[in-house]
PDB file of C-alpha atoms in Angstrom:
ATOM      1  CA  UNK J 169    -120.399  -9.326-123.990  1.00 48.00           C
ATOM      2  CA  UNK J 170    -118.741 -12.087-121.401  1.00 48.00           C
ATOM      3  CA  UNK J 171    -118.134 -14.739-123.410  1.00 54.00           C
ATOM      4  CA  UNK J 172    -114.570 -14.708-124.764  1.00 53.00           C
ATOM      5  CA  UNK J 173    -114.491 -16.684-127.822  1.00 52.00           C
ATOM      6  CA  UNK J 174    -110.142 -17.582-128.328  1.00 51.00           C
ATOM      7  CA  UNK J 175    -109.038 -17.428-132.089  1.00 49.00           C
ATOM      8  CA  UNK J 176    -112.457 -16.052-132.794  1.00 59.00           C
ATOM      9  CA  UNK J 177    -113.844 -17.429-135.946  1.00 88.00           C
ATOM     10  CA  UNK J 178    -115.712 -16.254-138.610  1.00 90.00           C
ATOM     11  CA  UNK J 179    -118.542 -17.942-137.903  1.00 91.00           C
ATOM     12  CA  UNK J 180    -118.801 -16.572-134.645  1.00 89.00           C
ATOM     13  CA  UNK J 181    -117.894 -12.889-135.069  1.00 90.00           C
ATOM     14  CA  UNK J 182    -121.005 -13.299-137.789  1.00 92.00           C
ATOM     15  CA  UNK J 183    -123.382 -14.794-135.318  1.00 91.00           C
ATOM     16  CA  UNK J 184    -122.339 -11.973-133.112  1.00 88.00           C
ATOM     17  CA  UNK J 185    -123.507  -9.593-135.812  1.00 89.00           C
ATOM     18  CA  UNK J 186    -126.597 -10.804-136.171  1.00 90.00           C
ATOM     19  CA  UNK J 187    -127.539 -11.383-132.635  1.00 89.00           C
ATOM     20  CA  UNK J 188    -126.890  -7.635-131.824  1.00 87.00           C
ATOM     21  CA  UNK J 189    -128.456  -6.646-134.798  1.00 88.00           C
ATOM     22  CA  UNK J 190    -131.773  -8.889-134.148  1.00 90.00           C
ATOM     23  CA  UNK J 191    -132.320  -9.355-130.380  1.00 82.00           C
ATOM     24  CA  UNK J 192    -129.928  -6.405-129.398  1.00 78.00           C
ATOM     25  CA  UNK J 193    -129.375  -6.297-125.489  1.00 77.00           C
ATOM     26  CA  UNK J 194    -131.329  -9.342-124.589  1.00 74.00           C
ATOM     27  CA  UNK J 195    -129.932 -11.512-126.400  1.00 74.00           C
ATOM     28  CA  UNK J 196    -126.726 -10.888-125.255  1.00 78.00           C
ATOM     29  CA  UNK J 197    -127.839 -11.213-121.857  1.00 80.00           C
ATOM     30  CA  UNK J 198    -129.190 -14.616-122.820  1.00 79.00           C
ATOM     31  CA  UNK J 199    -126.020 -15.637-123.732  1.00 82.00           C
ATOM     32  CA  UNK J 200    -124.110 -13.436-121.118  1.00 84.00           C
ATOM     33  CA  UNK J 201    -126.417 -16.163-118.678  1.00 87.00           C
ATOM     34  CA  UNK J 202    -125.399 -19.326-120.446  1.00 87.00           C
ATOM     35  CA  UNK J 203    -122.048 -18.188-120.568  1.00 85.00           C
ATOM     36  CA  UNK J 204    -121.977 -18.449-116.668  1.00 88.00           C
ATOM     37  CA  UNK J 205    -122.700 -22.212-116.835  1.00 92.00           C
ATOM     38  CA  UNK J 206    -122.125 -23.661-120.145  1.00 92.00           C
ATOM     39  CA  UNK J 207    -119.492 -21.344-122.081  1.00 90.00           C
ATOM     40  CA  UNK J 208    -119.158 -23.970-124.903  1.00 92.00           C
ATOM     41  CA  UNK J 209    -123.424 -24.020-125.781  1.00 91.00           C
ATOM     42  CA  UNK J 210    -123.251 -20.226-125.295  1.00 89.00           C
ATOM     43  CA  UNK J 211    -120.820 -20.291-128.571  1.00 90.00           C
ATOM     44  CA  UNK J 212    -123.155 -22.472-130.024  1.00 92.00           C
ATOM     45  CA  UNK J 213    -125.869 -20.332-129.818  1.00 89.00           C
ATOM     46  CA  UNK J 214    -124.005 -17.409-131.369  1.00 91.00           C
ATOM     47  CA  UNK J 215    -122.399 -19.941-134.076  1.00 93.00           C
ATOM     48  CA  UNK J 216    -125.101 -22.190-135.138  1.00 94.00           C
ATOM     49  CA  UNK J 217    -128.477 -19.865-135.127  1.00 93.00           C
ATOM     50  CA  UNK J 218    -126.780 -16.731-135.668  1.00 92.00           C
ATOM     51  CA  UNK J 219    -124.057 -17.418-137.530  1.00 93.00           C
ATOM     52  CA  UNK J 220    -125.332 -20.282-139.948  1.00 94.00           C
ATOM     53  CA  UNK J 221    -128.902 -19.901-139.701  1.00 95.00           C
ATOM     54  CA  UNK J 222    -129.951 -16.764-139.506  1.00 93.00           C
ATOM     55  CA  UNK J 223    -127.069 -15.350-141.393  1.00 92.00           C
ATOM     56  CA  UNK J 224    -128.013 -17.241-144.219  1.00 93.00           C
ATOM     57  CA  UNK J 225    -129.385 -15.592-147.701  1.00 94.00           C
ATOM     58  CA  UNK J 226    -133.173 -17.052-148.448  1.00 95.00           C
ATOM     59  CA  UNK J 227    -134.879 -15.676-145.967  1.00 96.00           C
ATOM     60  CA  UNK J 228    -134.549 -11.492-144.619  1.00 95.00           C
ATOM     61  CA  UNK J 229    -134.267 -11.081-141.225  1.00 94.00           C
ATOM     62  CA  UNK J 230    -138.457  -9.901-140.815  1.00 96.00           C
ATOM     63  CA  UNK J 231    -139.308 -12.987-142.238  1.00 97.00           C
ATOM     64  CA  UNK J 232    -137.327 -15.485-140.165  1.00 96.00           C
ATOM     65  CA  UNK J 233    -138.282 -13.471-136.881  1.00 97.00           C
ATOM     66  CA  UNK J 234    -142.382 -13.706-138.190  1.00 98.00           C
ATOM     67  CA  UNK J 235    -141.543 -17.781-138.793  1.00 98.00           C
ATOM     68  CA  UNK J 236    -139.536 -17.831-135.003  1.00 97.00           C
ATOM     69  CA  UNK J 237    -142.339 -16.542-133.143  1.00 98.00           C
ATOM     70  CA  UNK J 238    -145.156 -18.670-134.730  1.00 98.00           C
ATOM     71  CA  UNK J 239    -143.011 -21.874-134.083  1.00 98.00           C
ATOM     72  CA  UNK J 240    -142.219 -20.417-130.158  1.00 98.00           C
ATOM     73  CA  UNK J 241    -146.062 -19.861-129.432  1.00 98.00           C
ATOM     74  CA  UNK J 242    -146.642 -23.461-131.085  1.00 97.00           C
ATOM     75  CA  UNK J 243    -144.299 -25.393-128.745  1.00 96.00           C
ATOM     76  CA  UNK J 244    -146.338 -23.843-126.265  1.00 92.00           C
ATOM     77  CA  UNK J 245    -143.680 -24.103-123.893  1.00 93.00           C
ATOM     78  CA  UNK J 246    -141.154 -21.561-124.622  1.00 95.00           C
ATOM     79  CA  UNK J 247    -142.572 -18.364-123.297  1.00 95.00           C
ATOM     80  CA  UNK J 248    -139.183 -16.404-122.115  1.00 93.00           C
ATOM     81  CA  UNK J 249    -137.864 -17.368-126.015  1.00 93.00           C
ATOM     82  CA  UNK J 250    -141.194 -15.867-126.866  1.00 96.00           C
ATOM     83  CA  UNK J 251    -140.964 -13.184-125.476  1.00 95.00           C
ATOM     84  CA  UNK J 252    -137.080 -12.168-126.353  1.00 92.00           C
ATOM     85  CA  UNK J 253    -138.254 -13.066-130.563  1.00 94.00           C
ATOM     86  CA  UNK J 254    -141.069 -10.795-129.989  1.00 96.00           C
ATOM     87  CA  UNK J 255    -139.035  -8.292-129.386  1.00 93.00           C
ATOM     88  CA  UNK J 256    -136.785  -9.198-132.140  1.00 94.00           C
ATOM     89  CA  UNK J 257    -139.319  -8.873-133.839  1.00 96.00           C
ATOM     90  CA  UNK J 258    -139.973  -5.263-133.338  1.00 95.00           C
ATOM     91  CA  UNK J 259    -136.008  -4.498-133.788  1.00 93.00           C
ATOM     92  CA  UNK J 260    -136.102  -6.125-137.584  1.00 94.00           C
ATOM     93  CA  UNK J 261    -139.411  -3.734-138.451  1.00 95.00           C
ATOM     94  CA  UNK J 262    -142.200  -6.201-137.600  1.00 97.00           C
ATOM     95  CA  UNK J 263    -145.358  -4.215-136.260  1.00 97.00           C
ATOM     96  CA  UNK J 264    -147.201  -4.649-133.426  1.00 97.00           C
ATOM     97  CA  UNK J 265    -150.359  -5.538-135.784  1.00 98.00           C
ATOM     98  CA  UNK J 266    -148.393  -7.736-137.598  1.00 98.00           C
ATOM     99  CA  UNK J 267    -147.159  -9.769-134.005  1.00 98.00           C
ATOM    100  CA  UNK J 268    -150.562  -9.503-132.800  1.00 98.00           C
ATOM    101  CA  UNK J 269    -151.846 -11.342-136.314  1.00 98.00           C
ATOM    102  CA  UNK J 270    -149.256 -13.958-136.416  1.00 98.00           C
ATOM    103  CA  UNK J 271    -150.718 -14.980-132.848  1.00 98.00           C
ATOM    104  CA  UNK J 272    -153.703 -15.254-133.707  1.00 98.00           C
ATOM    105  CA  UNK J 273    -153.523 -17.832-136.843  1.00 98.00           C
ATOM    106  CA  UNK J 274    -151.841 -19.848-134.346  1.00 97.00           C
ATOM    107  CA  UNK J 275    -155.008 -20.579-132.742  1.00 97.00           C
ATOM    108  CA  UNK J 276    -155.917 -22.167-136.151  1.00 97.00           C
ATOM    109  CA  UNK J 277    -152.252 -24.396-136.445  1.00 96.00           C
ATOM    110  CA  UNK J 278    -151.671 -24.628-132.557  1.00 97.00           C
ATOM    111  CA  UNK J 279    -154.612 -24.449-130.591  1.00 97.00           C
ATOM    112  CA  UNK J 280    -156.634 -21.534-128.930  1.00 97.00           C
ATOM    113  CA  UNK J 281    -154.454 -21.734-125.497  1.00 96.00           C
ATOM    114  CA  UNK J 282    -150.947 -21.576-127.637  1.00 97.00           C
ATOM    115  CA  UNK J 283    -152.363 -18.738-129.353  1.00 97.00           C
ATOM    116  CA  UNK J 284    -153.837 -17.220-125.861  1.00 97.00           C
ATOM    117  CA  UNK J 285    -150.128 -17.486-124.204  1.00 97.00           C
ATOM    118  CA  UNK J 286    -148.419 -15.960-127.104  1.00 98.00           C
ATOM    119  CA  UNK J 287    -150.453 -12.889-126.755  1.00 98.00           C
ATOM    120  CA  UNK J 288    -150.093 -12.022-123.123  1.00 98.00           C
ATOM    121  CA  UNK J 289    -146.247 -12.733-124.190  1.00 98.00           C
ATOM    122  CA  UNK J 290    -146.727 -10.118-126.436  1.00 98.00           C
ATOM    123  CA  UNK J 291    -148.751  -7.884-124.292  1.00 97.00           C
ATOM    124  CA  UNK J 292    -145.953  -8.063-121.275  1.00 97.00           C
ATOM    125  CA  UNK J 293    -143.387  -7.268-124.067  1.00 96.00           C
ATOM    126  CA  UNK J 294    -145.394  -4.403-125.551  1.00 97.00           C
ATOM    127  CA  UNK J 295    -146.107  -3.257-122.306  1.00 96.00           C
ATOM    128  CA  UNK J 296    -142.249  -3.235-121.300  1.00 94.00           C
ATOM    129  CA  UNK J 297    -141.813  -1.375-124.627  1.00 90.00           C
ATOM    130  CA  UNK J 298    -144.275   1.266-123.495  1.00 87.00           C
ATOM    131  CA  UNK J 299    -146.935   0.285-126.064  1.00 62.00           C
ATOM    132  CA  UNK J 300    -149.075  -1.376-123.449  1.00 51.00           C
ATOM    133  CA  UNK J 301    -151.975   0.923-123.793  1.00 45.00           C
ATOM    134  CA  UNK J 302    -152.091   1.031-127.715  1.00 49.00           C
ATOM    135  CA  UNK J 303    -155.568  -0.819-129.262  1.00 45.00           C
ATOM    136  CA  UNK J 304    -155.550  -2.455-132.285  1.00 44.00           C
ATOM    137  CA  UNK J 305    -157.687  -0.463-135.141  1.00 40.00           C
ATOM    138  CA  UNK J 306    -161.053  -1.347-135.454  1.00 34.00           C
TER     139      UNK J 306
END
């Protein structure tokens, strides 16, 4: 990772945990990106979601990743988040099926083209995965 964090803190070194162990290589290169123009938000996003939020006891991680994606395909305009938490998704042990679902009762909450958008996010990320050409069971 490129972002150098001086007198590293326990917060941080946590959020660093976490964001390997959720969003593995793209998330670093998420931050490895912000790091190149804002150093000092790339911390933050280590520290605050990673390290506070995430890290926290309530929730397990399959759980907060299901909630992450359902509120990124309801903004409607957050498609390259989408698409890194959908893969998150499938590092924690969400299934495909389960993604897929999640989608679709956003139509219900968000609206049929929120809904729409989240599953070609899906599809393009499934498809990078090499599970492009796997149907859902009838």
């Amino acid at each position: 990772m490129m972002l150098q964090q001086n007198g590293a803190n326990e917060r941080f070194e946590r959020g660093l945990r976490a964001l390997s162990e959720i969003d593995g290589h793209a998330g670093e290169k998420v931050v490895n990106q912000l790091a190149n123009i804002a150093p000092d938000f790339a911390r933050y996003v280590i520290e605050f979601p990673f390290g506070d939020i995430y890290s926290r006891p309530g929730l397990d991680l399959r759980s907060r990743e299901i909630a992450t994606i359902a509120a990124l395909a309801a903004l409607g305009n957050a498609t390259p988040q989408l698409k890194v938490h959908i893969e998150a998704c499938l590092n924690v042990g969400v299934s495909r099926e389960e993604i897929v679902e999640v989608l679709i009762q956003m139509a219900v909450y968000a609206g049929f083209p929120a809904a729409v958008n989240g599953l070609f996010a899906a599809k393009e990320v499934f498809a990078a995965r090499g599970d492009a050409g796997r149907e859902r069971a009838a």
